Coordinates of C-alpha atoms and ligand atoms in Angstrom, one line a residue:
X1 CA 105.5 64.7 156.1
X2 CA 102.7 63.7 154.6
X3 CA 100.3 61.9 157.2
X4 CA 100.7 65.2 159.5
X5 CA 99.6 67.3 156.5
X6 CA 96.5 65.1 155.9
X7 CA 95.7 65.2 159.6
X8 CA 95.9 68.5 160.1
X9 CA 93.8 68.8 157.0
X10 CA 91.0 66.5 157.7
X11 CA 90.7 68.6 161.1
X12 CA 90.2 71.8 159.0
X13 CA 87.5 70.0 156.9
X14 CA 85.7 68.8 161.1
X15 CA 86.1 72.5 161.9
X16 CA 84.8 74.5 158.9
X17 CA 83.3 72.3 156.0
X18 CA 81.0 70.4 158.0
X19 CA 82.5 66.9 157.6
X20 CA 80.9 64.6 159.9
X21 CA 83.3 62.4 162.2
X22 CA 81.4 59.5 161.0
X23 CA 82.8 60.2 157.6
X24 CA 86.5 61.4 159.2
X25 CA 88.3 57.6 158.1
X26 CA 86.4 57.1 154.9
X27 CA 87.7 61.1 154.1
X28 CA 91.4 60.3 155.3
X29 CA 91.3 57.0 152.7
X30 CA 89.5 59.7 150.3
X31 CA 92.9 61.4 150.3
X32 CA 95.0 58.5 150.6
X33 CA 93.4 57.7 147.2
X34 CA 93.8 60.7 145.7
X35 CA 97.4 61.2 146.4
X36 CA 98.3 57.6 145.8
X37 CA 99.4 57.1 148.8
X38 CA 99.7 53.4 150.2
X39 CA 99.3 53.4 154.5
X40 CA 98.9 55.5 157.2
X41 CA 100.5 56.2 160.4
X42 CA 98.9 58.7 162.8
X43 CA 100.9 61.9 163.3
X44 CA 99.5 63.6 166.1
X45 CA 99.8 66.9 164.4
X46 CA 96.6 69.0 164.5
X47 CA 95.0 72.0 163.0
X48 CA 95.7 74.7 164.6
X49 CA 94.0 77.5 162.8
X50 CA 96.4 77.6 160.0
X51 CA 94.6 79.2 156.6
X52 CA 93.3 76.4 154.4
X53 CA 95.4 77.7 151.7
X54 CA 98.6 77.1 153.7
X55 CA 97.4 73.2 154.6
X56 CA 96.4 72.8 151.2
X57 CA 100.4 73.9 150.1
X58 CA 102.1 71.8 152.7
X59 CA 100.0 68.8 151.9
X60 CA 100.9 69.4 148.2
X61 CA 104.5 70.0 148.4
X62 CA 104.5 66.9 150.7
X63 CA 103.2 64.7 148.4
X64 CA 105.1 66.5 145.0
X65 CA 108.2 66.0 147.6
X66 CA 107.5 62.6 148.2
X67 CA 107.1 61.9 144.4
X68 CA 103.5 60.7 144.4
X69 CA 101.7 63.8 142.5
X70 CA 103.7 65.4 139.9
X71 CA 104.2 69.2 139.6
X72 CA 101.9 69.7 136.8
X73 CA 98.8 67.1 139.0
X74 CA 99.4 69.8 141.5
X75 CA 96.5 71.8 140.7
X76 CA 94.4 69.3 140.3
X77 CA 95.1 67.4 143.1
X78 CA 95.1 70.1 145.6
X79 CA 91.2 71.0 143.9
X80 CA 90.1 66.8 144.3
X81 CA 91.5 67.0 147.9
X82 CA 89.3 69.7 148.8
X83 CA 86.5 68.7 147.0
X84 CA 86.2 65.5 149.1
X85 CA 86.3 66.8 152.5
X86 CA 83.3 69.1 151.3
X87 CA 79.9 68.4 151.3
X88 CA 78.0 67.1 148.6
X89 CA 76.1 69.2 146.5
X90 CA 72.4 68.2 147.8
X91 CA 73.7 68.7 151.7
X92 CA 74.8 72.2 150.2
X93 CA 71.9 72.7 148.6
X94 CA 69.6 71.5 151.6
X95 CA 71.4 73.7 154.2
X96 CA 71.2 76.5 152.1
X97 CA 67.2 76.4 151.4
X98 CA 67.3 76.2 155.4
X99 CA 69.0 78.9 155.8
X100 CA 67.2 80.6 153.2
X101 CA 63.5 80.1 155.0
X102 CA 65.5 82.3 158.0
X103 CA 66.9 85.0 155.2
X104 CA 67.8 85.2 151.7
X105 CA 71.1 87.1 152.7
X106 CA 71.8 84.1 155.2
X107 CA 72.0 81.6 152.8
X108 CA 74.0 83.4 150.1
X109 CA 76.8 84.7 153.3
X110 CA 76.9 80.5 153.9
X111 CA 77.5 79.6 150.5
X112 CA 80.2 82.4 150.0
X113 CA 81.7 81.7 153.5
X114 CA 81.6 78.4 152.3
X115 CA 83.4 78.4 149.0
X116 CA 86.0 80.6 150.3
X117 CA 86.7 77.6 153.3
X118 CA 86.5 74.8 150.7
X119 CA 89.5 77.5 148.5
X120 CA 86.9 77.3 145.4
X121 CA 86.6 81.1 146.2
X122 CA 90.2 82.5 146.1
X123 CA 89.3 85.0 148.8
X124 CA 93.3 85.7 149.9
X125 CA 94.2 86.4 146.5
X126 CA 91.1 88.7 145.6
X127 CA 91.9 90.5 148.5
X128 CA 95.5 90.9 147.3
X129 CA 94.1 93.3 144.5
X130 CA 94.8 96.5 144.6
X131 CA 91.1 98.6 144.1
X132 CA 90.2 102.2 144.6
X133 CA 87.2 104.6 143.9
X134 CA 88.1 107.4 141.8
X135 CA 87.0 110.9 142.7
X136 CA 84.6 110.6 139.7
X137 CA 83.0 107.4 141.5
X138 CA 84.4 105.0 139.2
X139 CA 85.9 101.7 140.8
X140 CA 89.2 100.7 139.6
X141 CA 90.6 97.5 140.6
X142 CA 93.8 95.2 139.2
X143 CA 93.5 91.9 138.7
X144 CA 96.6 89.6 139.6
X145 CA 94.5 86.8 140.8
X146 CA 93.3 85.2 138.0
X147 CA 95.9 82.8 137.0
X148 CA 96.9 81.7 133.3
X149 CA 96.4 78.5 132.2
X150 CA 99.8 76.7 133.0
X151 CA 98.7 72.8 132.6
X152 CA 98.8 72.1 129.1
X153 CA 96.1 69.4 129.6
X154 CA 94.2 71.5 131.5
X155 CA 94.1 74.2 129.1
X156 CA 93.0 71.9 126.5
X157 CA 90.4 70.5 127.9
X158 CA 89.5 73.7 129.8
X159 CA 88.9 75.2 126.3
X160 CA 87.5 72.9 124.5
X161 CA 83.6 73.3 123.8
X162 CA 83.3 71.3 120.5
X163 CA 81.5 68.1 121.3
X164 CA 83.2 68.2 124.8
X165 CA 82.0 67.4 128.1
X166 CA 80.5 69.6 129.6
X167 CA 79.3 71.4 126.8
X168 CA 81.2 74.9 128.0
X169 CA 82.8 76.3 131.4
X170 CA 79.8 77.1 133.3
X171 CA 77.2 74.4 131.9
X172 CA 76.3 72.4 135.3
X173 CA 78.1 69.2 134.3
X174 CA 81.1 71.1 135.7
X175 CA 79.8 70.8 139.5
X176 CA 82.7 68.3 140.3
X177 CA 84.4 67.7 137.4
X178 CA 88.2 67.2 138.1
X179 CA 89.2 67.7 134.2
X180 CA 88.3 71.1 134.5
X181 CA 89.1 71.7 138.5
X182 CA 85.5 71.9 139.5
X183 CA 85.6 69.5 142.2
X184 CA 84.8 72.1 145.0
X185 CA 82.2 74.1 142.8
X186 CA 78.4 74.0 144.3
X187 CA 76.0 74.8 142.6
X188 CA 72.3 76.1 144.1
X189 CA 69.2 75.3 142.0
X190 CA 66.6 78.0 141.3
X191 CA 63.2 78.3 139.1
X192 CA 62.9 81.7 137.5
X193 CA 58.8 81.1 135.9
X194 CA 59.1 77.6 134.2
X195 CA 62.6 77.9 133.6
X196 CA 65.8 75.8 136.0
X197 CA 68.3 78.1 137.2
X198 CA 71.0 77.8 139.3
X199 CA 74.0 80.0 141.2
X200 CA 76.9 79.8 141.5
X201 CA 80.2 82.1 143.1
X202 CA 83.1 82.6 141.2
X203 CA 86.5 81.7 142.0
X204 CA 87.9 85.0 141.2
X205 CA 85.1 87.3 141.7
X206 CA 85.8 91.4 140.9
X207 CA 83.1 92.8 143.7
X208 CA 81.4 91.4 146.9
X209 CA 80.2 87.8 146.4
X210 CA 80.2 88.1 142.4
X211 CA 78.8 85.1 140.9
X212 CA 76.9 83.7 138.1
X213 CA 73.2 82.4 137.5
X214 CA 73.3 80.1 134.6
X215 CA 70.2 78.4 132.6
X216 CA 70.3 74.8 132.9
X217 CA 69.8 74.4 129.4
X218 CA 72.7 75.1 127.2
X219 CA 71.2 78.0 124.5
X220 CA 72.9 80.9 123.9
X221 CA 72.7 84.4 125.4
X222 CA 69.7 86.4 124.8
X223 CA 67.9 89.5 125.8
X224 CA 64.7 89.9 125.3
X225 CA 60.8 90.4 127.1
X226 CA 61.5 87.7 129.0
X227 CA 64.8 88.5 130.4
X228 CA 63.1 91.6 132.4
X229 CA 61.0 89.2 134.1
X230 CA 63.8 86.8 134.8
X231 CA 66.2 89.2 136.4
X232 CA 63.2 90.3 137.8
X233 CA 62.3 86.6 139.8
X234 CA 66.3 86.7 140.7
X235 CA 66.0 90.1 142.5
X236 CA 63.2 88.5 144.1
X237 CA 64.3 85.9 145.5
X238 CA 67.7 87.6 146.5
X239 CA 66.5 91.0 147.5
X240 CA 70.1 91.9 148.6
X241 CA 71.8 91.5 145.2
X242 CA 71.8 92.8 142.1
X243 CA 71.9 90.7 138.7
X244 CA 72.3 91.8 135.0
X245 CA 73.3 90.2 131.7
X246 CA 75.5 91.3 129.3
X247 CA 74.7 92.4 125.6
X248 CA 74.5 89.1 123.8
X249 CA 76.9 90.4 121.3
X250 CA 80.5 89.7 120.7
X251 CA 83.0 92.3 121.8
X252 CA 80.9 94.0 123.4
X253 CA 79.2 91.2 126.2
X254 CA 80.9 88.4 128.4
X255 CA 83.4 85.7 127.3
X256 CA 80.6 83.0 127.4
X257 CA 78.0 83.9 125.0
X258 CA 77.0 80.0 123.8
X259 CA 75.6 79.7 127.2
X260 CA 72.6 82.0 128.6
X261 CA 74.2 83.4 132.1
X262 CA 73.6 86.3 134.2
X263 CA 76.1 88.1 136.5
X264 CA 75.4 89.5 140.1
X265 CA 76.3 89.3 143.6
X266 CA 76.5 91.3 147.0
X267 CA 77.8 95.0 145.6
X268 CA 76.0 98.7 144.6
X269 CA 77.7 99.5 141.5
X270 CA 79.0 102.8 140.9
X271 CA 76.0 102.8 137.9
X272 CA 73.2 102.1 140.6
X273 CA 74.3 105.1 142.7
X274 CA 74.4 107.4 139.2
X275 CA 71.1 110.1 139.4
X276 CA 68.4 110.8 136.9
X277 CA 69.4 113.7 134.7
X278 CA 66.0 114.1 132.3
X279 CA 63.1 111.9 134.0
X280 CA 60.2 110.8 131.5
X281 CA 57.0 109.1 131.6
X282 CA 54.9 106.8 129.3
X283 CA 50.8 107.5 128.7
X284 CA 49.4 104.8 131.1
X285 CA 52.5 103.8 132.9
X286 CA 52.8 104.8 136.9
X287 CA 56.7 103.5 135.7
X288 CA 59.1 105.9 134.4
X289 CA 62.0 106.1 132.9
X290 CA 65.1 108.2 133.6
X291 CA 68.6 109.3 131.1
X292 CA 70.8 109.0 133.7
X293 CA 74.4 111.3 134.4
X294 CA 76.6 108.5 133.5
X295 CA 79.4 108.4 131.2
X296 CA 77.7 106.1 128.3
X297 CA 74.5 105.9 127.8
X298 CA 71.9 104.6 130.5
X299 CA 68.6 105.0 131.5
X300 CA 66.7 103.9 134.5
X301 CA 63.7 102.2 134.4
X302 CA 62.0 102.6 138.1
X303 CA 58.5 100.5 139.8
X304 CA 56.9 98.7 142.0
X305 CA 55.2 97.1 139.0
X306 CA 56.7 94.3 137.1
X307 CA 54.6 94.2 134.2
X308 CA 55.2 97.8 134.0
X309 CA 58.7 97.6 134.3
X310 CA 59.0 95.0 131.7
X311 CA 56.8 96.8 129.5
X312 CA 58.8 100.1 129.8
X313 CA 62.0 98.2 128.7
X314 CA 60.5 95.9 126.1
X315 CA 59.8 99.6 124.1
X316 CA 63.0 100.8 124.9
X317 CA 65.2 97.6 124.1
X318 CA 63.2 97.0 120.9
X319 CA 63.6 100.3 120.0
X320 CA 67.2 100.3 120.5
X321 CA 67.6 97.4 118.7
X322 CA 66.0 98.8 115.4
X323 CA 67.5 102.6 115.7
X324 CA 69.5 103.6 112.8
X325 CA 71.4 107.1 112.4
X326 CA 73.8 106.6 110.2
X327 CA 75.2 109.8 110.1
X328 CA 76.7 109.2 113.7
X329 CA 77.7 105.7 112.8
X330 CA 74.6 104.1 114.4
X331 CA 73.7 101.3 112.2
X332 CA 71.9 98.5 113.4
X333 CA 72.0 95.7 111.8
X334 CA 74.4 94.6 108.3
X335 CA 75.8 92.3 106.3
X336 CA 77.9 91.4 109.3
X337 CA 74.8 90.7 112.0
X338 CA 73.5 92.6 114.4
X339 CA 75.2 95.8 116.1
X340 CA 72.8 97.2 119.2
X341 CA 71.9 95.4 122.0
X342 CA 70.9 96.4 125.7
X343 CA 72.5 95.5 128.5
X344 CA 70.1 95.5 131.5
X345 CA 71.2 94.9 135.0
X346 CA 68.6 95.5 137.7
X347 CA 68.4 96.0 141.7
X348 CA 65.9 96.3 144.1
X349 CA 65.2 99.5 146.2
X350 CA 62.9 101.5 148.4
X351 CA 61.3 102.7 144.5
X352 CA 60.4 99.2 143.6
X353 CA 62.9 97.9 140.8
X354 CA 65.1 100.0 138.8
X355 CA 66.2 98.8 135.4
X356 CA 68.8 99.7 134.0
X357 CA 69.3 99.6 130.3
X358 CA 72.9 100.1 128.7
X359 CA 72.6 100.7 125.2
X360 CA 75.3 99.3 123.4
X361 CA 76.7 98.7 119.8
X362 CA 79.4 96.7 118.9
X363 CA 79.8 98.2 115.2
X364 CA 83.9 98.4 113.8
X365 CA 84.6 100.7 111.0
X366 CA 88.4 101.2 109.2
X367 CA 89.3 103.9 111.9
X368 CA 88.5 101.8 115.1
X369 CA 88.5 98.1 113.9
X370 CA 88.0 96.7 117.7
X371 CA 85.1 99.4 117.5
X372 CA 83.5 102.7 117.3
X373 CA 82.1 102.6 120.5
X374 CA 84.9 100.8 122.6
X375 CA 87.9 102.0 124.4
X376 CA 89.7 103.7 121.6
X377 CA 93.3 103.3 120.6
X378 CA 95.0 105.3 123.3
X379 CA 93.9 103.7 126.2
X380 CA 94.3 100.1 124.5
X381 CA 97.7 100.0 126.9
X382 CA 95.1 100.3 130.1
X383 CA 92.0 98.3 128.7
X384 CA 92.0 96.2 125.3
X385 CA 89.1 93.6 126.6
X386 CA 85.8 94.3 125.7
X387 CA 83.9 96.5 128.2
X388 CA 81.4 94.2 129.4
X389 CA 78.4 94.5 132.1
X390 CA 81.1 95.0 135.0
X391 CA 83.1 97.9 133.3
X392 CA 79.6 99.7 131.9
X393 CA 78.3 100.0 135.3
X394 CA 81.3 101.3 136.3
X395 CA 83.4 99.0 138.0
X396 CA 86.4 98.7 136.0
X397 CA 88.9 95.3 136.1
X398 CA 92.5 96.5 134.4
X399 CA 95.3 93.4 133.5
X400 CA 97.5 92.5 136.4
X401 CA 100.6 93.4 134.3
X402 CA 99.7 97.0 135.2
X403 CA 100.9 97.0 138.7
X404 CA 104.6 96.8 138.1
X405 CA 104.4 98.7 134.5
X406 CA 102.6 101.5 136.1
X407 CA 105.2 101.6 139.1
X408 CA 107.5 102.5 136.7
X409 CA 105.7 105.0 135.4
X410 CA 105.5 106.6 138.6
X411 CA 109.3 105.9 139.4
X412 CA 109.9 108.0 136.2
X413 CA 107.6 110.3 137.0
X414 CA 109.7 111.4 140.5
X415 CA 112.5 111.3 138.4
X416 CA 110.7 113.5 135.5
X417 CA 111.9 111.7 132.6
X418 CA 110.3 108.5 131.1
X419 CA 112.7 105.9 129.8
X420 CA 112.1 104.5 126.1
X421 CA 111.0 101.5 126.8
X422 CA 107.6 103.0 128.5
X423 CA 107.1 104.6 125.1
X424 CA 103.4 103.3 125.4
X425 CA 102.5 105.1 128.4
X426 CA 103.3 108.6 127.1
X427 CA 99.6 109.5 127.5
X428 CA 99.3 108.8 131.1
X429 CA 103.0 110.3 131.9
X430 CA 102.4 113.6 130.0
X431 CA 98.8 113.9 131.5
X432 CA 99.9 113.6 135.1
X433 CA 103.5 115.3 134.8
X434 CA 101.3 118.5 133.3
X435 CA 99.8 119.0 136.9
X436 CA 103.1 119.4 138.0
X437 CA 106.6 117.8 139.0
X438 CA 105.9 114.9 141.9
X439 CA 107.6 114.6 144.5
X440 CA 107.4 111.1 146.2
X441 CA 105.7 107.8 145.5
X442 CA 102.3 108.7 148.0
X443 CA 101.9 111.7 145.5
X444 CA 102.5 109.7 142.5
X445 CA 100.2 106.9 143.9
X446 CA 97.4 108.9 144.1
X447 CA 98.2 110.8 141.1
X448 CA 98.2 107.9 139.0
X449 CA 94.8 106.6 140.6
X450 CA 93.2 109.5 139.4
X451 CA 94.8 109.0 136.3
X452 CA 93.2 105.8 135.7
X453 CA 90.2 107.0 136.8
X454 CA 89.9 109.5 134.4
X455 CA 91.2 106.9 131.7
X456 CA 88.1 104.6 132.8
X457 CA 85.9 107.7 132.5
X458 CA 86.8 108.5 128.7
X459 CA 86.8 104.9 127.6
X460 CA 83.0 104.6 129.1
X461 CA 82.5 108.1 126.8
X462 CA 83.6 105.9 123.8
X463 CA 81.4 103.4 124.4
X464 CA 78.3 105.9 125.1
X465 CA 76.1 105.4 121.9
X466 CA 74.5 109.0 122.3
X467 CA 76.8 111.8 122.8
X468 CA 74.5 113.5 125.7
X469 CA 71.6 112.9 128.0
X470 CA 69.5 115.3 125.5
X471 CA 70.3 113.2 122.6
X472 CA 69.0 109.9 124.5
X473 CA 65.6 111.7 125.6
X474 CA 64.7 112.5 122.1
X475 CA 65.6 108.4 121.1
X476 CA 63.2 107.6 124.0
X477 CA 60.8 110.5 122.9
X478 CA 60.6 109.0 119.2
X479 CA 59.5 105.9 121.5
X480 CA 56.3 107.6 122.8
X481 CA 57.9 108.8 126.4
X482 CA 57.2 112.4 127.3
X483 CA 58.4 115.0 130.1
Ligands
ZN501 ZN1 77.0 75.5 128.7

């Protein structure tokens, strides 16, 4: 029944997402509207604690039942429901600088808590995904939230860039747009120097309140001086998380490189956590700078100064940038573009701020076409994507069809024979029946986690640009850094 679903529903809305009574029968008609319904009768029903994603399903199934939304509006319609009953983006924006003046971490908790009770943040289904830490400290995570694109329409104009509106998927335009689902995505303004920023969660975030801060303007991805001092401001302002952008190259850097975007949120990455293996200093810097022992190749920037720190990384990220060995396949720049870029990603600590630069290249030859310094062909049946920001620092997101093929792997591990048709996981089978013949499913479960693990470990080695941490301090030696 319809009218009970919307009842129940606008009481969820009075009870978490702030909607004022006043506002209760212009937010019923709201719905009414929005599910073409003509009339109302009270029900009587009333929420009773039920999880919004459960009212939001009845109410939908109600009104697909009742034939006013079809199967293919459901989407939609569940997403312009919800976006009603929520506050408008200047109340969200006002509350959260209150809650800012009290705490930084205040206001970023609200927001999340927030978008997970208005079901822009998919919270259940996240949660849903199996993750693990690896003995080697790598964090391993499947992801069977993230949906495909099942609307036609939706897809279409979810894709589109091309003299669209908005311009791409995470230009600001989308705060509210029901073409593209946004209606419950809140957006909260920011100034990074002269620049307009804004933050915002995402819907299927792979770590503790993941989210994105976007320019305002449209221009594509960039690293450069600058972009020290910007993730610098962020870290500032939000002491509690750490923010980085990807390598503005393709395959090697985020899906969305016509718009300048960083990532960040709420987690220590594995990275962060990773210790200084040769630590070096620069004539007239009290900053130093630190090859870490991590799987590719990263060093640390670390101090309380931000000029320095900028400075440090400036050297280092220009020098990257122009370093050519050709004999180990580092070429930086060709007829095809540019190759090397950094990927920084910073945090803020008891040391001050520590940089971190990922040196990347995103060069292909005839023996790896998807790269030379990208997973390589064996593990393509774990991880084909590119190995962005996420993945480098070491938290690795593996396709949501690997759940139920790599339960039958295990299976045929127990039974110590793997069936034809699992041809492509002959790697990971051989590697884990090698320690031995297992015995039940617990055994094979955490066999196989180390497994991946270890996977995740060597495709990080592939994309390491220097071979070891010596090889790394002599690049930053030919910079001018010293013992
Ligand atoms: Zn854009």
């Amino acid at each position: 029944m319809i009218f009970s679903a919307i009842d129940r529903l606008i009481g969820y809305a009075e009870a978490h997402l702030a909607l004022p009574a006043r506002d209760k029968i212009y937010a019923r008609n709201t719905l009414l509207m929005l599910l073409g319904a003509a009339g109302y009768e009270r029900s009587g029903a009333e929420y009773a604690g039920e999880p919004v994603s459960e009212l939001l399903a009845d109410l939908i199934s109600s009104a697909v039942g009742e034939g006013l939304v079809s199967e293919e509006e459901a989407e939609r319609t569940a997403d312009a429901v919800m976006g009603a009953l929520m506050l408008p983006p200047s109340a969200v924006e006002a509350k959260f600088s209150e809650l800012y003046e009290r705490s930084p971490a205040a206001a970023t908790e609200w927001l999340y808590d927030y978008s997970v009770k208005a079901d822009y943040v998919k919270k259940q289904k996240l949660d849903a995904n199996p993750r693990f830490t690896g003995k080697n400290g790598l964090i391993v995570t499947v992801n069977k939230a993230k949906p495909e694109f099942r609307d036609p329409k939706r897809a279409v104009s979810g894709n589109s860039v091309k003299g669209g509106y908005p311009k791409c998927s995470i230009c600001r335009e989308n705060e509210g747009y029901h073409a593209r689902a946004k209606r419950t995505l809140r957006t909260v303004s920011m100034t990074f120097g002269d620049e307009k920023w804004f933050w915002q969660f995402s819907p299927y975030g792979y770590f503790r309140q993941h989210g994105i801060a976007v320019n305002e303007r449209h221009i594509p991805m960039h690293v450069d001086a600058e972009t020290f001092y910007r993730l610098m401001d962020f870290v500032d302002c939000f002491p509690h998380y750490f923010i980085g952008c990807n390598a503005p190259l393709p395959r090697i850097g985020g899906s969305v490189l016509a718009h300048d975007h960083f990532q960040g949120g709420g987690e220590r990455l594995p990275l962060f956590h990773a210790s200084v293996k040769i630590g070096l200093h620069y004539d007239g810097y009290t900053a130093s700078a630190g090859v870490l022992d991590w799987f590719g190749t990263a060093i640390r920037v670390t101090g309380e100064d931000r000029a320095e720190v900028a400075a440090l990384s400036e050297i280092i990220r220009k020098g990257w940038v122009s370093y050519r060995d050709e004999a180990r396949g580092l070429i930086p720049e060709d007829s095809e573009g540019a190759h090397h870029a950094v990927s920084p990603t910073v945090v803020k600590t008891e040391n001050g701020y520590e940089m971190h630069l990922i040196l990347r290249s995103n060069i292909t030859s005839e023996q790896y076409p998807d790269g030379v310094f990208h997973a390589h062909p064996e593990f393509h049946i774990i991880k084909k994507e590119s190995i962005g920001l996420i993945e480098a620092q070491g938290l690795f997101i593996l396709p949501g069809r690997l759940e139920q093929q790599l339960g039958e792997v295990k299976k045929a591990l127990i039974a110590g024979m793997l069936p034809s048709e699992l041809a492509d996981f002959q790697l990971v089978y051989d590697e884990i029946a090698a320690k031995g013949r297992l015995r039940d499913d617990a055994e094979a479960e955490a066999m196989m986690r180390e497994e991946l693990a270890s996977i995740c470990e060597r495709i990080l080695q592939n994309t390491a640009v220097f071979a070891t941490a010596e090889d790394t301090a002599k690049f930053l030696k030919e910079l001018g850094f010293h013992a």
